[in-house]
mmCIF file of C-alpha atoms in Angstrom:
data_model
loop_
_atom_site.group_PDB
_atom_site.id
_atom_site.type_symbol
_atom_site.label_atom_id
_atom_site.label_comp_id
_atom_site.label_asym_id
_atom_site.label_seq_id
_atom_site.Cartn_x
_atom_site.Cartn_y
_atom_site.Cartn_z
ATOM 1 C CA MET A 1 28.849 -41.827 -125.289
ATOM 2 C CA ARG A 2 27.405 -38.362 -125.811
ATOM 3 C CA PRO A 3 29.509 -35.447 -124.556
ATOM 4 C CA SER A 4 28.277 -33.608 -121.481
ATOM 5 C CA ALA A 5 26.682 -30.198 -121.908
ATOM 6 C CA THR A 6 27.973 -26.984 -120.392
ATOM 7 C CA ALA A 7 25.760 -24.152 -119.228
ATOM 8 C CA VAL A 8 26.251 -20.395 -119.208
ATOM 9 C CA PRO A 9 24.285 -18.681 -116.378
ATOM 10 C CA HIS A 10 21.983 -15.784 -117.245
ATOM 11 C CA THR A 11 21.811 -12.251 -115.889
ATOM 12 C CA LEU A 12 18.850 -10.985 -113.914
ATOM 13 C CA ALA A 13 17.032 -8.701 -116.369
ATOM 14 C CA ARG A 14 18.042 -9.103 -119.951
ATOM 15 C CA ARG A 15 19.385 -12.600 -120.189
ATOM 16 C CA VAL A 16 20.965 -15.024 -122.578
ATOM 17 C CA ALA A 17 21.549 -18.689 -121.800
ATOM 18 C CA LEU A 18 23.233 -21.351 -123.889
ATOM 19 C CA ILE A 19 24.188 -24.992 -123.723
ATOM 20 C CA VAL A 20 26.173 -26.995 -126.218
ATOM 21 C CA THR A 21 26.523 -30.553 -127.390
ATOM 22 C CA ALA A 22 29.860 -31.160 -129.082
ATOM 23 C CA ALA A 23 30.147 -33.035 -132.338
ATOM 24 C CA PHE A 24 29.939 -36.813 -132.177
ATOM 25 C CA VAL A 25 30.464 -39.548 -134.747
ATOM 26 C CA ALA A 26 27.550 -41.844 -135.478
ATOM 27 C CA ALA A 27 26.850 -44.978 -137.396
ATOM 28 C CA PHE A 28 15.942 -33.934 -143.902
ATOM 29 C CA VAL A 29 13.377 -30.309 -146.622
ATOM 30 C CA MET A 30 10.674 -28.457 -143.866
ATOM 31 C CA SER A 31 10.024 -25.606 -146.064
ATOM 32 C CA SER A 32 8.904 -22.617 -144.089
ATOM 33 C CA GLY A 33 8.859 -20.618 -147.290
ATOM 34 C CA PRO A 34 11.505 -18.208 -148.545
ATOM 35 C CA ALA A 35 12.842 -15.628 -146.158
ATOM 36 C CA ASP A 36 10.986 -12.352 -146.391
ATOM 37 C CA ALA A 37 14.209 -10.385 -146.373
ATOM 38 C CA ALA A 38 17.776 -10.439 -145.161
ATOM 39 C CA THR A 39 16.444 -9.195 -141.788
ATOM 40 C CA ASP A 40 14.606 -12.481 -141.161
ATOM 41 C CA PRO A 41 16.163 -13.893 -137.935
ATOM 42 C CA LEU A 42 16.778 -17.359 -139.400
ATOM 43 C CA THR A 43 18.482 -15.836 -142.419
ATOM 44 C CA LYS A 44 20.596 -13.650 -140.158
ATOM 45 C CA VAL A 45 21.730 -16.634 -138.104
ATOM 46 C CA LEU A 46 22.683 -18.506 -141.270
ATOM 47 C CA GLN A 47 24.515 -15.481 -142.666
ATOM 48 C CA ARG A 48 26.472 -14.871 -139.468
ATOM 49 C CA THR A 49 27.299 -18.564 -139.158
ATOM 50 C CA ASN A 50 28.661 -18.729 -142.682
ATOM 51 C CA ALA A 51 30.418 -15.371 -142.426
ATOM 52 C CA HIS A 52 32.268 -16.641 -139.375
ATOM 53 C CA ARG A 53 33.174 -19.867 -141.176
ATOM 54 C CA GLN A 54 34.440 -17.830 -144.131
ATOM 55 C CA ASP A 55 36.616 -15.775 -141.786
ATOM 56 C CA GLU A 56 38.100 -19.064 -140.598
ATOM 57 C CA GLY A 57 38.734 -20.238 -144.171
ATOM 58 C CA LEU A 58 35.900 -22.774 -144.118
ATOM 59 C CA LYS A 59 33.187 -23.603 -146.632
ATOM 60 C CA PRO A 60 29.650 -22.354 -145.919
ATOM 61 C CA LEU A 61 26.961 -24.639 -144.555
ATOM 62 C CA THR A 62 23.878 -25.417 -146.625
ATOM 63 C CA LEU A 63 20.477 -24.976 -144.978
ATOM 64 C CA ARG A 64 18.606 -28.281 -145.264
ATOM 65 C CA ALA A 65 14.872 -28.376 -144.713
ATOM 66 C CA GLY A 66 14.860 -31.817 -143.140
ATOM 67 C CA ILE A 67 17.266 -30.575 -140.467
ATOM 68 C CA VAL A 68 15.287 -27.342 -140.089
ATOM 69 C CA ASP A 69 12.304 -29.539 -139.130
ATOM 70 C CA VAL A 70 14.299 -30.923 -136.221
ATOM 71 C CA SER A 71 15.637 -27.533 -135.122
ATOM 72 C CA GLN A 72 12.301 -25.750 -135.329
ATOM 73 C CA GLY A 73 10.501 -28.547 -133.544
ATOM 74 C CA TRP A 74 12.954 -28.454 -130.662
ATOM 75 C CA SER A 75 12.886 -24.660 -130.361
ATOM 76 C CA GLY A 76 9.110 -24.866 -130.165
ATOM 77 C CA HIS A 77 9.417 -27.498 -127.460
ATOM 78 C CA MET A 78 11.786 -25.346 -125.406
ATOM 79 C CA LYS A 79 9.436 -22.384 -125.748
ATOM 80 C CA ALA A 80 6.424 -24.454 -124.681
ATOM 81 C CA THR A 81 8.204 -25.970 -121.674
ATOM 82 C CA ARG A 82 10.279 -22.874 -120.856
ATOM 83 C CA THR A 83 13.234 -25.196 -120.469
ATOM 84 C CA LEU A 84 16.682 -24.789 -121.975
ATOM 85 C CA ALA A 85 17.870 -28.285 -122.799
ATOM 86 C CA HIS A 86 19.320 -30.345 -125.608
ATOM 87 C CA ASN A 87 17.209 -32.589 -127.773
ATOM 88 C CA PRO A 88 18.356 -36.063 -126.696
ATOM 89 C CA ASN A 89 17.281 -37.528 -130.036
ATOM 90 C CA PHE A 90 18.364 -34.862 -132.511
ATOM 91 C CA TYR A 91 20.754 -37.128 -134.424
ATOM 92 C CA GLU A 92 18.172 -39.868 -134.858
ATOM 93 C CA GLN A 93 15.624 -37.301 -136.066
ATOM 94 C CA MET A 94 17.921 -35.763 -138.683
ATOM 95 C CA PRO A 95 17.933 -37.085 -142.269
ATOM 96 C CA ASN A 96 19.844 -40.326 -142.675
ATOM 97 C CA GLY A 97 23.410 -40.302 -143.940
ATOM 98 C CA ALA A 98 25.198 -37.952 -141.543
ATOM 99 C CA SER A 99 28.561 -39.233 -140.358
ATOM 100 C CA SER A 100 28.661 -36.707 -137.501
ATOM 101 C CA ALA A 101 26.332 -34.161 -135.937
ATOM 102 C CA ALA A 102 26.140 -31.498 -133.256
ATOM 103 C CA GLU A 103 23.678 -29.105 -131.666
ATOM 104 C CA ASN A 104 23.660 -25.578 -130.194
ATOM 105 C CA VAL A 105 20.698 -24.310 -128.185
ATOM 106 C CA GLY A 106 20.052 -21.042 -126.417
ATOM 107 C CA TYR A 107 17.488 -18.474 -125.347
ATOM 108 C CA ALA A 108 17.395 -14.739 -124.812
ATOM 109 C CA CYS A 109 14.783 -12.468 -123.257
ATOM 110 C CA GLY A 110 14.213 -8.751 -122.913
ATOM 111 C CA PHE A 111 16.113 -7.428 -125.932
ATOM 112 C CA GLY A 112 13.056 -6.180 -127.800
ATOM 113 C CA GLY A 113 11.600 -8.517 -130.394
ATOM 114 C CA LYS A 114 12.371 -11.792 -132.119
ATOM 115 C CA ALA A 115 15.216 -10.464 -134.247
ATOM 116 C CA ASN A 116 17.059 -8.718 -131.418
ATOM 117 C CA ASN A 117 16.769 -11.654 -129.037
ATOM 118 C CA THR A 118 17.921 -14.090 -131.722
ATOM 119 C CA ALA A 119 20.887 -11.839 -132.513
ATOM 120 C CA GLN A 120 21.900 -11.993 -128.844
ATOM 121 C CA ILE A 121 21.774 -15.791 -128.892
ATOM 122 C CA MET A 122 23.920 -15.880 -132.027
ATOM 123 C CA SER A 123 26.437 -13.496 -130.472
ATOM 124 C CA GLY A 124 26.574 -15.673 -127.398
ATOM 125 C CA TRP A 125 27.224 -18.778 -129.487
ATOM 126 C CA LEU A 126 30.107 -17.072 -131.263
ATOM 127 C CA LYS A 127 31.652 -15.984 -127.948
ATOM 128 C CA SER A 128 31.379 -19.441 -126.398
ATOM 129 C CA ALA A 129 34.245 -21.811 -127.220
ATOM 130 C CA GLY A 130 32.055 -24.900 -127.309
ATOM 131 C CA HIS A 131 29.353 -23.376 -129.477
ATOM 132 C CA GLU A 132 31.891 -21.742 -131.780
ATOM 133 C CA ALA A 133 33.593 -25.122 -132.188
ATOM 134 C CA ASN A 134 30.329 -26.514 -133.551
ATOM 135 C CA ILE A 135 29.852 -23.520 -135.842
ATOM 136 C CA THR A 136 33.327 -24.040 -137.301
ATOM 137 C CA GLY A 137 33.133 -27.826 -137.161
ATOM 138 C CA ASN A 138 33.618 -30.292 -140.001
ATOM 139 C CA PHE A 139 30.010 -30.137 -141.180
ATOM 140 C CA THR A 140 28.292 -29.546 -144.511
ATOM 141 C CA GLN A 141 24.643 -28.846 -143.653
ATOM 142 C CA ILE A 142 22.677 -27.027 -140.982
ATOM 143 C CA GLY A 143 19.183 -26.623 -139.624
ATOM 144 C CA ILE A 144 18.055 -23.549 -137.692
ATOM 145 C CA GLY A 145 14.900 -23.158 -135.630
ATOM 146 C CA ILE A 146 13.634 -20.089 -133.768
ATOM 147 C CA ALA A 147 10.564 -19.846 -131.550
ATOM 148 C CA TYR A 148 9.457 -16.536 -130.031
ATOM 149 C CA ASN A 149 7.056 -15.656 -127.234
ATOM 150 C CA SER A 150 5.952 -12.054 -127.662
ATOM 151 C CA SER A 151 4.259 -11.889 -124.249
ATOM 152 C CA THR A 152 7.553 -12.576 -122.463
ATOM 153 C CA ASP A 153 9.847 -11.205 -125.193
ATOM 154 C CA CYS A 154 11.829 -14.443 -125.201
ATOM 155 C CA ALA A 155 13.360 -16.253 -128.172
ATOM 156 C CA TRP A 156 14.461 -19.887 -128.184
ATOM 157 C CA ALA A 157 16.916 -21.005 -130.848
ATOM 158 C CA THR A 158 18.465 -24.250 -132.045
ATOM 159 C CA GLN A 159 21.226 -25.024 -134.519
ATOM 160 C CA ASN A 160 21.705 -28.605 -135.709
ATOM 161 C CA PHE A 161 24.797 -29.453 -137.730
ATOM 162 C CA GLY A 162 25.405 -32.504 -139.901
ATOM 163 C CA LYS A 163 28.214 -33.816 -142.049
ATOM 164 C CA TYR A 164 26.773 -35.339 -145.219
ATOM 165 C CA PRO A 165 28.444 -36.469 -148.427
ATOM 166 C CA LEU A 166 28.512 -33.723 -151.038
ATOM 167 C CA THR A 167 27.066 -34.109 -154.524
ATOM 168 C CA PHE A 168 28.693 -33.094 -157.803
ATOM 169 C CA ASN A 169 27.612 -29.718 -159.163
ATOM 170 C CA GLN A 170 27.900 -31.048 -162.704
ATOM 171 C CA ALA A 171 27.492 -34.730 -163.585
ATOM 172 C CA PRO A 172 26.897 -34.896 -167.353
ATOM 173 C CA ARG A 173 25.592 -38.008 -169.061
ATOM 174 C CA PRO A 174 28.388 -39.678 -171.061
ATOM 175 C CA GLU A 175 28.249 -40.517 -174.765
ATOM 176 C CA VAL A 176 29.771 -43.236 -176.945
ATOM 177 C CA ASN A 177 31.973 -41.293 -179.359
ATOM 178 C CA GLY A 178 33.454 -42.738 -182.543
ATOM 179 C CA THR A 179 32.730 -44.701 -185.713
ATOM 180 C CA MET A 180 30.733 -47.867 -185.175
ATOM 181 C CA LYS A 181 32.693 -50.163 -187.496
ATOM 182 C CA MET A 182 34.495 -53.436 -186.961
ATOM 183 C CA GLY A 183 37.915 -52.957 -185.406
ATOM 184 C CA LYS A 184 37.352 -49.261 -184.688
ATOM 185 C CA THR A 185 37.932 -47.855 -181.220
ATOM 186 C CA VAL A 186 35.208 -45.777 -179.634
ATOM 187 C CA ALA A 187 35.616 -43.573 -176.581
ATOM 188 C CA ALA A 188 33.579 -42.541 -173.581
ATOM 189 C CA ARG A 189 32.937 -38.816 -173.916
ATOM 190 C CA THR A 190 32.408 -37.775 -170.297
ATOM 191 C CA GLY A 191 31.918 -34.037 -170.484
ATOM 192 C CA THR A 192 33.009 -31.725 -167.686
ATOM 193 C CA TRP A 193 32.321 -32.788 -164.104
ATOM 194 C CA SER A 194 32.457 -30.312 -161.242
ATOM 195 C CA PRO A 195 34.395 -30.775 -159.086
ATOM 196 C CA THR A 196 36.731 -33.101 -160.976
ATOM 197 C CA PRO A 197 36.328 -36.743 -159.848
ATOM 198 C CA ASN A 198 38.197 -39.961 -160.462
ATOM 199 C CA LEU A 199 36.340 -41.763 -163.255
ATOM 200 C CA SER A 200 36.099 -45.458 -164.011
ATOM 201 C CA TYR A 201 34.278 -47.159 -166.877
ATOM 202 C CA LYS A 202 32.226 -50.205 -167.727
ATOM 203 C CA TRP A 203 31.166 -51.011 -171.269
ATOM 204 C CA LEU A 204 27.900 -52.819 -171.898
ATOM 205 C CA ARG A 205 26.466 -54.857 -174.744
ATOM 206 C CA ASP A 206 22.655 -54.919 -174.764
ATOM 207 C CA GLY A 207 22.714 -53.853 -171.133
ATOM 208 C CA LYS A 208 25.136 -56.540 -169.969
ATOM 209 C CA VAL A 209 28.657 -55.756 -168.771
ATOM 210 C CA ILE A 210 31.375 -56.756 -171.255
ATOM 211 C CA THR A 211 34.053 -58.682 -169.377
ATOM 212 C CA GLY A 212 37.364 -56.813 -169.228
ATOM 213 C CA ALA A 213 36.037 -53.660 -170.931
ATOM 214 C CA THR A 214 36.849 -51.166 -168.186
ATOM 215 C CA GLY A 215 38.811 -48.396 -169.900
ATOM 216 C CA LYS A 216 37.846 -45.097 -171.427
ATOM 217 C CA TYR A 217 38.285 -46.652 -174.892
ATOM 218 C CA TYR A 218 36.692 -49.773 -176.346
ATOM 219 C CA LYS A 219 37.598 -51.625 -179.537
ATOM 220 C CA LEU A 220 34.591 -52.991 -181.395
ATOM 221 C CA ARG A 221 34.595 -56.739 -182.115
ATOM 222 C CA TRP A 222 32.521 -59.335 -183.956
ATOM 223 C CA ALA A 223 30.539 -60.134 -180.810
ATOM 224 C CA ASP A 224 29.201 -56.565 -180.870
ATOM 225 C CA LYS A 225 27.746 -56.824 -184.382
ATOM 226 C CA GLY A 226 24.008 -56.222 -184.336
ATOM 227 C CA HIS A 227 23.989 -55.179 -180.704
ATOM 228 C CA THR A 228 23.665 -51.922 -178.730
ATOM 229 C CA ILE A 229 26.754 -50.540 -177.016
ATOM 230 C CA LYS A 230 26.681 -48.286 -173.950
ATOM 231 C CA VAL A 231 29.232 -47.030 -171.451
ATOM 232 C CA ARG A 232 28.716 -46.534 -167.736
ATOM 233 C CA VAL A 233 30.831 -43.904 -165.961
ATOM 234 C CA ILE A 234 31.417 -44.110 -162.203
ATOM 235 C CA ALA A 235 32.622 -40.921 -160.483
ATOM 236 C CA LYS A 236 34.314 -40.981 -157.073
ATOM 237 C CA LYS A 237 35.774 -38.229 -154.942
ATOM 238 C CA THR A 238 36.535 -38.115 -151.235
ATOM 239 C CA GLY A 239 33.632 -36.521 -149.361
ATOM 240 C CA TYR A 240 31.241 -36.866 -152.312
ATOM 241 C CA THR A 241 28.497 -39.339 -153.081
ATOM 242 C CA THR A 242 29.670 -41.886 -155.637
ATOM 243 C CA THR A 243 27.722 -41.099 -158.811
ATOM 244 C CA THR A 244 27.000 -43.336 -161.803
ATOM 245 C CA ARG A 245 25.915 -42.100 -165.233
ATOM 246 C CA LEU A 246 24.954 -44.266 -168.224
ATOM 247 C CA SER A 247 25.255 -43.212 -171.865
ATOM 248 C CA PRO A 248 22.549 -43.586 -174.499
ATOM 249 C CA GLY A 249 22.910 -46.774 -176.516
ATOM 250 C CA VAL A 250 24.504 -46.839 -179.982
ATOM 251 C CA LYS A 251 23.609 -49.673 -182.352
ATOM 252 C CA PHE A 252 26.507 -51.488 -184.065
ATOM 253 C CA ARG A 253 24.874 -52.580 -187.318
#
């Protein structure tokens, strides 16, 4: 069941309104082009979001274009309908693979331009317990969308948060290291992974897994003579996508 939303009433002249959907557990990259400068409202929202997370000892969120598509589309919808509401389908519209997700929405009018109105929305999110809980939630990626109506001086903004498995910063291809002679032991040279994972191994002969050969080292035998030897490395780490790398083949002549 989705959590209920809470509303913050607006003032009469200048106004800011926000509603929040808390994170929930469940079962994408629009490129709008690089930000023109650090004063770009989307960039500012991302910077303030991550600065606040840093103050709380949390890792920054990565802007993901596929989630930006969802956020920008919904902000445009709110602008067109002049309605502050949550996207009832935001999780389904986000890129597949998120284990949890959340959304912040808000609007502000009368503060003088897109940047100023967006800054007021961001300030409101940070001051609201529910919105701040999403900003500091257990997420890895974010989408941000801002739509502005210059004739009414109103900005509509959306943040969508998702928790996705991380990927290794470095995942080098392994190599078979050693002398290819009968009875010699060769090793899987794995290189330096970042961050450090737990590694497991599978040795292959002509592309087929060698039964029982699951260590970092492999002793060559008569059955290998005249065949190509490879090693497959499987890297696992909590919160990261399991990654497999296969070495080039080495012929045992």
